[in-house]
Short mmCIF file of N, CA and C in Angstrom, two decimals:
data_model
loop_
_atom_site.label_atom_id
_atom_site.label_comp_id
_atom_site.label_asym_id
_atom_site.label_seq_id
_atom_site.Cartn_x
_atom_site.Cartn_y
_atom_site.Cartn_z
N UNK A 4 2.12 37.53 -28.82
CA UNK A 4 3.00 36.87 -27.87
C UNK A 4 3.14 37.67 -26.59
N UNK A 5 3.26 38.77 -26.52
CA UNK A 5 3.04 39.74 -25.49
C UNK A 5 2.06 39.03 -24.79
N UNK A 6 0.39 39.48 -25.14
CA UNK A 6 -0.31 38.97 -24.25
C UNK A 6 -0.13 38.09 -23.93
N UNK A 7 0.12 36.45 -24.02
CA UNK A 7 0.48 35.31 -23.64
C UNK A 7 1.36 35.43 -22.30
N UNK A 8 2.47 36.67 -22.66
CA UNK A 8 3.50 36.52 -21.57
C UNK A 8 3.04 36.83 -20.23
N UNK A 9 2.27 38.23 -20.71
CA UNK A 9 1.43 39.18 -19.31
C UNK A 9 0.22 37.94 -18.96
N UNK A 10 -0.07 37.17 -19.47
CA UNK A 10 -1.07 36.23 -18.79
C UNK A 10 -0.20 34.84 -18.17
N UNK A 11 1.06 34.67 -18.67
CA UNK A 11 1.83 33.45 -18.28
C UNK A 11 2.58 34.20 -16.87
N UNK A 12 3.00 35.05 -16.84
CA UNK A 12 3.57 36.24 -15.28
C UNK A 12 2.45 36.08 -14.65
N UNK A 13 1.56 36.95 -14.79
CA UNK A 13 0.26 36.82 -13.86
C UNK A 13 -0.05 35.26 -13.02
N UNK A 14 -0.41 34.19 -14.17
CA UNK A 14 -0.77 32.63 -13.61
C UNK A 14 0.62 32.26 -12.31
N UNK A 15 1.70 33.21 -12.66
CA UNK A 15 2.91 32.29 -11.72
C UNK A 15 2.86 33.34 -10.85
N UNK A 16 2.55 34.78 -11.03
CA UNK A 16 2.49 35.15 -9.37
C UNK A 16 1.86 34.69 -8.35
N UNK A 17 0.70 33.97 -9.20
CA UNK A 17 -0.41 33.49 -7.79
C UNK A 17 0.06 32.66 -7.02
N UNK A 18 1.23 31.55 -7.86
CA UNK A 18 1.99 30.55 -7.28
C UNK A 18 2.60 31.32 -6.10
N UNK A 19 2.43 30.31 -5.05
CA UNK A 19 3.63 30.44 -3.49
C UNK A 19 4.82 29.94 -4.19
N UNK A 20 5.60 31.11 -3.36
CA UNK A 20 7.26 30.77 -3.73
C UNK A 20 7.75 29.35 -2.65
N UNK A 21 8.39 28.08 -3.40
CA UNK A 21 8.46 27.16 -2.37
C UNK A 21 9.98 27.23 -2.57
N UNK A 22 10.87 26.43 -1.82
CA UNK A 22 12.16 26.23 -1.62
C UNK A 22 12.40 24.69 -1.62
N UNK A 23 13.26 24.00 -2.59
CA UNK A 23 13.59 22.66 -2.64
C UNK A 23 14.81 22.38 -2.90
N UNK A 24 15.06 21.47 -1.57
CA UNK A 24 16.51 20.91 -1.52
C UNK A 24 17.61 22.22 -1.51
N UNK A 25 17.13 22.71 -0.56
CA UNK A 25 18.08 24.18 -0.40
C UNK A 25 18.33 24.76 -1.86
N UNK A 26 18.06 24.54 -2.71
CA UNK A 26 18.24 25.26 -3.94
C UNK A 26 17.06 27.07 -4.25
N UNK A 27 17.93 27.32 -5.25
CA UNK A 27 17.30 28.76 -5.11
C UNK A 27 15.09 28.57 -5.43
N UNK A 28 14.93 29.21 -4.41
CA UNK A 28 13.17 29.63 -4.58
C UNK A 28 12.78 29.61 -5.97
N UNK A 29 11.46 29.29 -5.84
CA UNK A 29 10.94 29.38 -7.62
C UNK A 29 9.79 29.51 -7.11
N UNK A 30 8.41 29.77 -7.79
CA UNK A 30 7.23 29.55 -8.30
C UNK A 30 6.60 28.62 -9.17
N UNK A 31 5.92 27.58 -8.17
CA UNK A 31 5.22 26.48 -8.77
C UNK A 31 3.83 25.94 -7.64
N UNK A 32 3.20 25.55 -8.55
CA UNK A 32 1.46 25.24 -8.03
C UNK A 32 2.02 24.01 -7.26
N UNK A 33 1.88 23.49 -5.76
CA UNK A 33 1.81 22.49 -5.59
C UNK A 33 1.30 21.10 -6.75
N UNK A 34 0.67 21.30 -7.35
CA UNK A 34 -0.46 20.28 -8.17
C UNK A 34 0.65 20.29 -9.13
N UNK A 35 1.40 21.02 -9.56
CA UNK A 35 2.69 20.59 -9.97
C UNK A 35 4.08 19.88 -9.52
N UNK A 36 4.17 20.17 -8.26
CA UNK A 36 4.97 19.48 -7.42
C UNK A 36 4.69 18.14 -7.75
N UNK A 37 3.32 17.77 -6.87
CA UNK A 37 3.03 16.55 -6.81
C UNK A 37 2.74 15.75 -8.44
N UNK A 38 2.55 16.46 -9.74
CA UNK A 38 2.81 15.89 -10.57
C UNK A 38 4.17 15.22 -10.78
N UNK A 39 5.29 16.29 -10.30
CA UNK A 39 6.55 16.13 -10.43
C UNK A 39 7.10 14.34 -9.64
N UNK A 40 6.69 15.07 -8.84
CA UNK A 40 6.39 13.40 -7.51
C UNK A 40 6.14 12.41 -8.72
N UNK A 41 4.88 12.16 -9.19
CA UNK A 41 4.26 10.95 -10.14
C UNK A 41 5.48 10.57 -11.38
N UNK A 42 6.11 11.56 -11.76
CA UNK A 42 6.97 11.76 -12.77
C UNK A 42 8.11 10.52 -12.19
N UNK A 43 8.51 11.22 -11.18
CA UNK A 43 9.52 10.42 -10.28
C UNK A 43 9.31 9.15 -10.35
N UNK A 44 8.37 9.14 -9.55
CA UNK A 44 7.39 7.40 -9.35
C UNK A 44 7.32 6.96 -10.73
N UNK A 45 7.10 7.23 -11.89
CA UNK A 45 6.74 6.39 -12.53
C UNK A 45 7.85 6.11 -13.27
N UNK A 46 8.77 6.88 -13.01
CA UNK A 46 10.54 6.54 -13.55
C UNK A 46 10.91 5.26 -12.83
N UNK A 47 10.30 4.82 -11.89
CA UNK A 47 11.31 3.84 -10.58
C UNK A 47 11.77 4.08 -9.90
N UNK A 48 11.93 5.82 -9.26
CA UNK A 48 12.66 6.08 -8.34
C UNK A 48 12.31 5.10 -7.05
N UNK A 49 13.56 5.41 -6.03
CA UNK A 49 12.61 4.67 -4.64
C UNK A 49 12.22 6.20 -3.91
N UNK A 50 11.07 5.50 -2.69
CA UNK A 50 11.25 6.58 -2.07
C UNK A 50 12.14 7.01 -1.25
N UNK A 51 13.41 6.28 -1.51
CA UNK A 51 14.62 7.01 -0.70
C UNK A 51 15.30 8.19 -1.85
N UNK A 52 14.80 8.37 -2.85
CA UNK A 52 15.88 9.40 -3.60
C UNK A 52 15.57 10.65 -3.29
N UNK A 53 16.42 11.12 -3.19
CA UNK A 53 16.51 12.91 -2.72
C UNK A 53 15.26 13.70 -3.07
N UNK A 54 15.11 13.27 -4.75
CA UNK A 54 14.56 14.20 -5.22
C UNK A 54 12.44 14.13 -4.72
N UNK A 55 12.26 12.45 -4.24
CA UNK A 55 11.04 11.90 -3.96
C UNK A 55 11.08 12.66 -2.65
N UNK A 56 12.22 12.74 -1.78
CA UNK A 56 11.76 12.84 -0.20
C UNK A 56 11.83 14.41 -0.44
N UNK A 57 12.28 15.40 -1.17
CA UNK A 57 12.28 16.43 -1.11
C UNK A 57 10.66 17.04 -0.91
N UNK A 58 10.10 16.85 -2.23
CA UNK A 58 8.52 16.69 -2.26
C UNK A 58 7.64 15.95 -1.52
N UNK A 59 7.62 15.02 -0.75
CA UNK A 59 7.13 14.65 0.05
C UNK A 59 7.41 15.17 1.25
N UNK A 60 8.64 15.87 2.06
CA UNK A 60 8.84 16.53 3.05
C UNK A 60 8.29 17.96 2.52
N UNK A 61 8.44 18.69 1.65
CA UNK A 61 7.11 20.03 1.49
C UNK A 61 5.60 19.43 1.67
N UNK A 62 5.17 18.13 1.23
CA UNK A 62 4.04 18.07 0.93
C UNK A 62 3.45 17.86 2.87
N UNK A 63 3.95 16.97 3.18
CA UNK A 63 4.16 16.29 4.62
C UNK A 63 3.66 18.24 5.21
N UNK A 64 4.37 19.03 5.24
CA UNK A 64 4.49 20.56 5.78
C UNK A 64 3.70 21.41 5.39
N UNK A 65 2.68 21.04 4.05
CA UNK A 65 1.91 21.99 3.77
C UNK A 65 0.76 21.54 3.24
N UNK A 66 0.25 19.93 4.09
CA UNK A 66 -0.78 19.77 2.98
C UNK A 66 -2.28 20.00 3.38
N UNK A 67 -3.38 20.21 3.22
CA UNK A 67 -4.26 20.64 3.67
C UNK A 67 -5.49 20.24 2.70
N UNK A 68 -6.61 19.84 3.55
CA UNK A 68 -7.34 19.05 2.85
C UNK A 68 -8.69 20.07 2.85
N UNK A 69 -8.29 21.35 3.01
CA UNK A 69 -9.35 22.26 3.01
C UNK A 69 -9.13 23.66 1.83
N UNK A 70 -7.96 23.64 1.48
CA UNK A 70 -7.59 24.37 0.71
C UNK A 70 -6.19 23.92 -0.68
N UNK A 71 -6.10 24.50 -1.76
CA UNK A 71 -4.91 23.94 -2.37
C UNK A 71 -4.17 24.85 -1.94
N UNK A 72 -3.16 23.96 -1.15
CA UNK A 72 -1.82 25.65 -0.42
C UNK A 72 -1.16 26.56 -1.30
N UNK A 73 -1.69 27.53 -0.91
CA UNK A 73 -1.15 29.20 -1.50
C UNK A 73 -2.09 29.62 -2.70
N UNK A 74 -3.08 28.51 -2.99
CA UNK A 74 -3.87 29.12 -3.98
C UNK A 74 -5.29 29.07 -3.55
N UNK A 75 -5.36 28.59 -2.68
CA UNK A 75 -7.39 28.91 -1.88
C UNK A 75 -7.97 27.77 -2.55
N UNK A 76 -9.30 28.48 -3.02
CA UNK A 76 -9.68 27.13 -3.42
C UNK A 76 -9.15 26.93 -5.37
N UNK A 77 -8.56 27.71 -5.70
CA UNK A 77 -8.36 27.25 -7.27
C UNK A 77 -7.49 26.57 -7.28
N UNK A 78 -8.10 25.32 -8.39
CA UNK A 78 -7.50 24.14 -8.57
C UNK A 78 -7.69 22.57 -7.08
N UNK A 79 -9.03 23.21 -6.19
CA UNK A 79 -8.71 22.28 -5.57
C UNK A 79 -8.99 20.86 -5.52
N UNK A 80 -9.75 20.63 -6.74
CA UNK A 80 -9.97 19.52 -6.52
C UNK A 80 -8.92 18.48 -7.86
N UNK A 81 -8.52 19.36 -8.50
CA UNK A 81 -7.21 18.84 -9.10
C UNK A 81 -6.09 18.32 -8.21
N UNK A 82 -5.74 19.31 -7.62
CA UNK A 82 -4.53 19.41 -6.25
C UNK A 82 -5.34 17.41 -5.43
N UNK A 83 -6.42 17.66 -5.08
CA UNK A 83 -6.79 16.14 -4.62
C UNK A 83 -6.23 15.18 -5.29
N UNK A 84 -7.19 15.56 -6.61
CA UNK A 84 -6.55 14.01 -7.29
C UNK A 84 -5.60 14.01 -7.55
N UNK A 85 -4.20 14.79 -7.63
CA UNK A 85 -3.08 14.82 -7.94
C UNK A 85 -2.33 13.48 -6.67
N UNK A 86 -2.76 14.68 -5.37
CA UNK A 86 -2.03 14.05 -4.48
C UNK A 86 -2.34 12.43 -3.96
N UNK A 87 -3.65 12.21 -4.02
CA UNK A 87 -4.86 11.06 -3.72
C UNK A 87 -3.78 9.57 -4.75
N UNK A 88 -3.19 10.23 -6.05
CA UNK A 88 -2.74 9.39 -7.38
C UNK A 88 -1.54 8.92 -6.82
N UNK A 89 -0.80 10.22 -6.36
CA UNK A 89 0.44 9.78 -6.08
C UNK A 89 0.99 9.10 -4.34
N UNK A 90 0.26 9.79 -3.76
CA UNK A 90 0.56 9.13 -2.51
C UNK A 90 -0.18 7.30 -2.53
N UNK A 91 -1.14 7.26 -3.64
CA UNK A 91 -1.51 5.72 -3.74
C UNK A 91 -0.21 5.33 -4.46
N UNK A 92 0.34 5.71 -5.26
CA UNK A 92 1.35 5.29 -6.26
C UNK A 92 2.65 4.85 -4.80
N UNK A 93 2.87 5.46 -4.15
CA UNK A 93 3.76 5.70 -3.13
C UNK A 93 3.69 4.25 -2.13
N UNK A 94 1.98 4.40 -1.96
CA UNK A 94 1.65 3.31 -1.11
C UNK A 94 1.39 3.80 0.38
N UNK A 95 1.46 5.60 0.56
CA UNK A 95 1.49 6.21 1.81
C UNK A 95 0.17 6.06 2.59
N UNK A 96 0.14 5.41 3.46
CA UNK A 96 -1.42 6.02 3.98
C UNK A 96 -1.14 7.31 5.17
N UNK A 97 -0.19 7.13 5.37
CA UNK A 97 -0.61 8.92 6.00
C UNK A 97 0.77 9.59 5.74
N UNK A 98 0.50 10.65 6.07
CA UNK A 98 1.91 11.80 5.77
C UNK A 98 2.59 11.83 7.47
N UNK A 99 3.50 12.70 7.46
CA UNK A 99 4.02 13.07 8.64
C UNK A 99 4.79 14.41 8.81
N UNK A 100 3.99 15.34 9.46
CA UNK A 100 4.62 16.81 9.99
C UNK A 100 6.36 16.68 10.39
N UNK A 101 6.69 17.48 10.12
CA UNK A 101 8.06 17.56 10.65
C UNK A 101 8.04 17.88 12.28
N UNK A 102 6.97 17.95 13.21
CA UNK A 102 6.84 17.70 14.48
C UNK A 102 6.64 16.26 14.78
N UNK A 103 6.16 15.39 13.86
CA UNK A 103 5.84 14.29 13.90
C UNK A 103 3.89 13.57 13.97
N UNK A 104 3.60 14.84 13.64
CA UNK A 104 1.90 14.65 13.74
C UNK A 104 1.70 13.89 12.68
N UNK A 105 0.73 13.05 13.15
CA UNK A 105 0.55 12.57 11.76
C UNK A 105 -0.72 12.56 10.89
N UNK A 106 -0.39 12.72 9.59
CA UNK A 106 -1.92 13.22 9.02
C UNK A 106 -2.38 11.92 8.29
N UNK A 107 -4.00 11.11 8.66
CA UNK A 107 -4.40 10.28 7.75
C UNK A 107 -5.54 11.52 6.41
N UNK A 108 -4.11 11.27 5.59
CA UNK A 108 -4.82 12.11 3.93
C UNK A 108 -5.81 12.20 3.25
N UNK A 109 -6.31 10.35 3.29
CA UNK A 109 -7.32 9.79 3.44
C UNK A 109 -8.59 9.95 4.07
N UNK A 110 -8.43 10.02 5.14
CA UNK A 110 -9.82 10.41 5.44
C UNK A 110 -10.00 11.48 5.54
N UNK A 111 -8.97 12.77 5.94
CA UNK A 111 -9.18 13.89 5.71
C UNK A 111 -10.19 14.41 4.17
N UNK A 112 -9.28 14.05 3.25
CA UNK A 112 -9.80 14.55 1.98
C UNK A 112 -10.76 13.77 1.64
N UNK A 113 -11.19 12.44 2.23
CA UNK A 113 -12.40 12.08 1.60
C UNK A 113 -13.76 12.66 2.44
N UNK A 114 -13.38 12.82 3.62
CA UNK A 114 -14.77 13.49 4.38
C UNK A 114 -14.78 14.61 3.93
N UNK A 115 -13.63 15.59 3.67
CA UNK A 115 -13.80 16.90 2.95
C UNK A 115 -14.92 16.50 1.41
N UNK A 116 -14.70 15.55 0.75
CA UNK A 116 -15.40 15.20 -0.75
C UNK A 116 -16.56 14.94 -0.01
N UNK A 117 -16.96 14.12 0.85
CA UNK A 117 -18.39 13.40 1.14
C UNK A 117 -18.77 14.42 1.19
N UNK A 118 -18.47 15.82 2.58
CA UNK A 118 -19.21 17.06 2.88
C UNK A 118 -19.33 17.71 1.74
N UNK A 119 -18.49 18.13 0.93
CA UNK A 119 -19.03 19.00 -0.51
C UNK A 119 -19.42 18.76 -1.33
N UNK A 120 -20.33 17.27 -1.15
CA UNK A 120 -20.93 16.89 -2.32
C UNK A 120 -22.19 17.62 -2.63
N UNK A 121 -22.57 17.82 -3.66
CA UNK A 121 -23.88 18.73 -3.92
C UNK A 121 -25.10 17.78 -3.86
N UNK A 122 -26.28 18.16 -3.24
CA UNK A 122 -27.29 17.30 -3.02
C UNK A 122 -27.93 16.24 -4.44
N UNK A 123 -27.51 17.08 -5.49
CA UNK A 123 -27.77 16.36 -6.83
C UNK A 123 -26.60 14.94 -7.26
N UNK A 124 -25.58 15.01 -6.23
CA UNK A 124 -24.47 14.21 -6.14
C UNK A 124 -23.55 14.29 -7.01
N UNK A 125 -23.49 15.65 -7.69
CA UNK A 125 -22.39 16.40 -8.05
C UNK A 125 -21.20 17.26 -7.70
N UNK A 126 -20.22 17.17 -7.35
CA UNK A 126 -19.03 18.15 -7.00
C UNK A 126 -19.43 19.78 -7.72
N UNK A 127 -18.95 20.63 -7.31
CA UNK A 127 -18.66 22.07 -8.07
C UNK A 127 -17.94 22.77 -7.15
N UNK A 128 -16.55 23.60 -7.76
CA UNK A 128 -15.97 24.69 -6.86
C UNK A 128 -16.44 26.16 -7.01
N UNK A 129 -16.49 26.34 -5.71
CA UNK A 129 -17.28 28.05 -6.29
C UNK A 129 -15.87 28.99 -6.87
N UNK A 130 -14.73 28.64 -6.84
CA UNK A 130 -13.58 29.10 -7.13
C UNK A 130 -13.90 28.57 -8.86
N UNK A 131 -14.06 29.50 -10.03
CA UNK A 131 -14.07 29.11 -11.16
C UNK A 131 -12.86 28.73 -12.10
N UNK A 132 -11.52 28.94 -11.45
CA UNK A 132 -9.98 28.95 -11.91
C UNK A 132 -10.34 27.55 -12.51
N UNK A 133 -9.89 27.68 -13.44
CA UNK A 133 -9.55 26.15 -13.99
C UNK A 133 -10.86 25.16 -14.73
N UNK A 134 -11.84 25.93 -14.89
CA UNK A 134 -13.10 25.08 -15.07
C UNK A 134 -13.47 24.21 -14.01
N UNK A 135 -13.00 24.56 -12.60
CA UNK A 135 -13.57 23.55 -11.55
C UNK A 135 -15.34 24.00 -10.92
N UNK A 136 -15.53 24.88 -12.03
CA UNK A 136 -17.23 24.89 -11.53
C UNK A 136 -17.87 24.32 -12.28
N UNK A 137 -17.37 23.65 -13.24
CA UNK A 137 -18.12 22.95 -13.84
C UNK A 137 -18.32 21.67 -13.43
N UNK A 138 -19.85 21.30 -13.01
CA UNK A 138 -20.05 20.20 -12.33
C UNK A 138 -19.40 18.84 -12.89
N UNK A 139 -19.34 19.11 -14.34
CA UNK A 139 -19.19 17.21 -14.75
C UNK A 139 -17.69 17.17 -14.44
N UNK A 140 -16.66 18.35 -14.99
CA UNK A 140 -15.33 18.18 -14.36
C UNK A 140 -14.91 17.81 -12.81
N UNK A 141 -15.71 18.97 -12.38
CA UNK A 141 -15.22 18.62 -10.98
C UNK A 141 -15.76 17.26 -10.55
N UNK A 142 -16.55 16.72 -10.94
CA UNK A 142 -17.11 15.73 -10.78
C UNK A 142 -16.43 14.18 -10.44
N UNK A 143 -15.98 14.79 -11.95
CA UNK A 143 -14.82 13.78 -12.75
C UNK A 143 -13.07 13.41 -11.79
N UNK A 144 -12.84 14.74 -10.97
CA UNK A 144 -11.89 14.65 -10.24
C UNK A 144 -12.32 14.47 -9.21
N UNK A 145 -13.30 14.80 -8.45
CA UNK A 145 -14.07 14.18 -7.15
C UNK A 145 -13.61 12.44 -6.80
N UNK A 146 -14.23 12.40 -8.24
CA UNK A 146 -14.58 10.39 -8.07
C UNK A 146 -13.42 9.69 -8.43
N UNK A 147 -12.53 10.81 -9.47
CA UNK A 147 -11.45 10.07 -9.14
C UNK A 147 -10.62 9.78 -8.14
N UNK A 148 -10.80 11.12 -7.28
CA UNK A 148 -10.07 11.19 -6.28
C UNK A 148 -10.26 9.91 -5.17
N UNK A 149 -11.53 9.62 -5.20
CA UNK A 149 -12.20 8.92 -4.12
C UNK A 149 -12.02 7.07 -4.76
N UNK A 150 -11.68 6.94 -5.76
CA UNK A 150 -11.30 6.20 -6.73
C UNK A 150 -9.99 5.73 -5.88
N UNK A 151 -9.14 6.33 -6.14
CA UNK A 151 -7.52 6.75 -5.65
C UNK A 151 -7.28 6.00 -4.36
N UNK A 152 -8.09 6.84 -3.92
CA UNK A 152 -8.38 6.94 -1.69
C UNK A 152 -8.48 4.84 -1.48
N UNK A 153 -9.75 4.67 -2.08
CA UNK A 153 -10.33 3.21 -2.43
C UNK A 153 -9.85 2.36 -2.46
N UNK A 154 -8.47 2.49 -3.40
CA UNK A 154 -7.54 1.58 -4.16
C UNK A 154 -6.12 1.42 -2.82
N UNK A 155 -6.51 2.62 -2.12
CA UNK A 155 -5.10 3.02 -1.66
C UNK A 155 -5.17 1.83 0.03
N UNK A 156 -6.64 1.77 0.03
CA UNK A 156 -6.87 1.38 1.51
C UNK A 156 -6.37 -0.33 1.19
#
């Protein structure tokens, strides 16, 4: 049980410390956030409840279709289909900066997928965290992702 713990500390330092709803800081993977989001959504929340706009105003502030924020590339093509699921679930087609920029998610992250497709027309992350170098996985979240994007337009 020891080891478990020193490997369960380790996995959450890598996590960025985020802040929600002015409540005290924690450590969590975005790709958890936005699970959290789906959780919401699939309860019935609207997107007026505190707890939906909370996560969507971090996500709106940190989302990036070139990296999973605070963790590089591990987990990024999870972090896609996470967000790709839920912002379709939402019905969002674009996000919005707290300056007011606005991001289409959509095409961002799908031209990011078209460009990293491997000439064999397989996905792979060179980041190995998570089994995302494995072509048929990453694969598998690629197309879902683009699946998602599809449904969403």
């Amino acid at each position: 049980l020891e080891a478990v713990g020193v490997a369960l500390d380790q996995i959450e330092a890598d996590y960025p410390t985020i802040q929600i709803l002015d409540q005290t800081e924690f450590k969590e993977s975005i790709s958890g956030q936005i699970n959290q989001l789906l959780s919401l959504i699939y309860a019935k929340l609207s997107p007026d409840d505190e707890r939906v706009k909370a996560v969507l105003v971090w996500l709106q502030n940190n989302f990036s279709a070139t990296e999973n924020p605070g963790l590089g590339g591990q987990g990024l093509y999870y972090y896609y289909h996470s967000m790709a699921k839920a912002l379709t679930a939402l019905n969002l087609g674009e996000l919005r900066k707290s300056d007011g920029t606005a991001i289409d998610w959509r095409q961002e992250i799908g031209n990011r997928l078209l460009n990293s497709q491997q000439p064999a027309g397989s996905w792979i992350n060179p980041t190995a965290r998570w089994r995302e170098s494995d072509a048929v996985y990453a694969t598998a979240l690629a197309t879902l992702t683009l699946i998602h994007i599809h449904n969403s337009l």
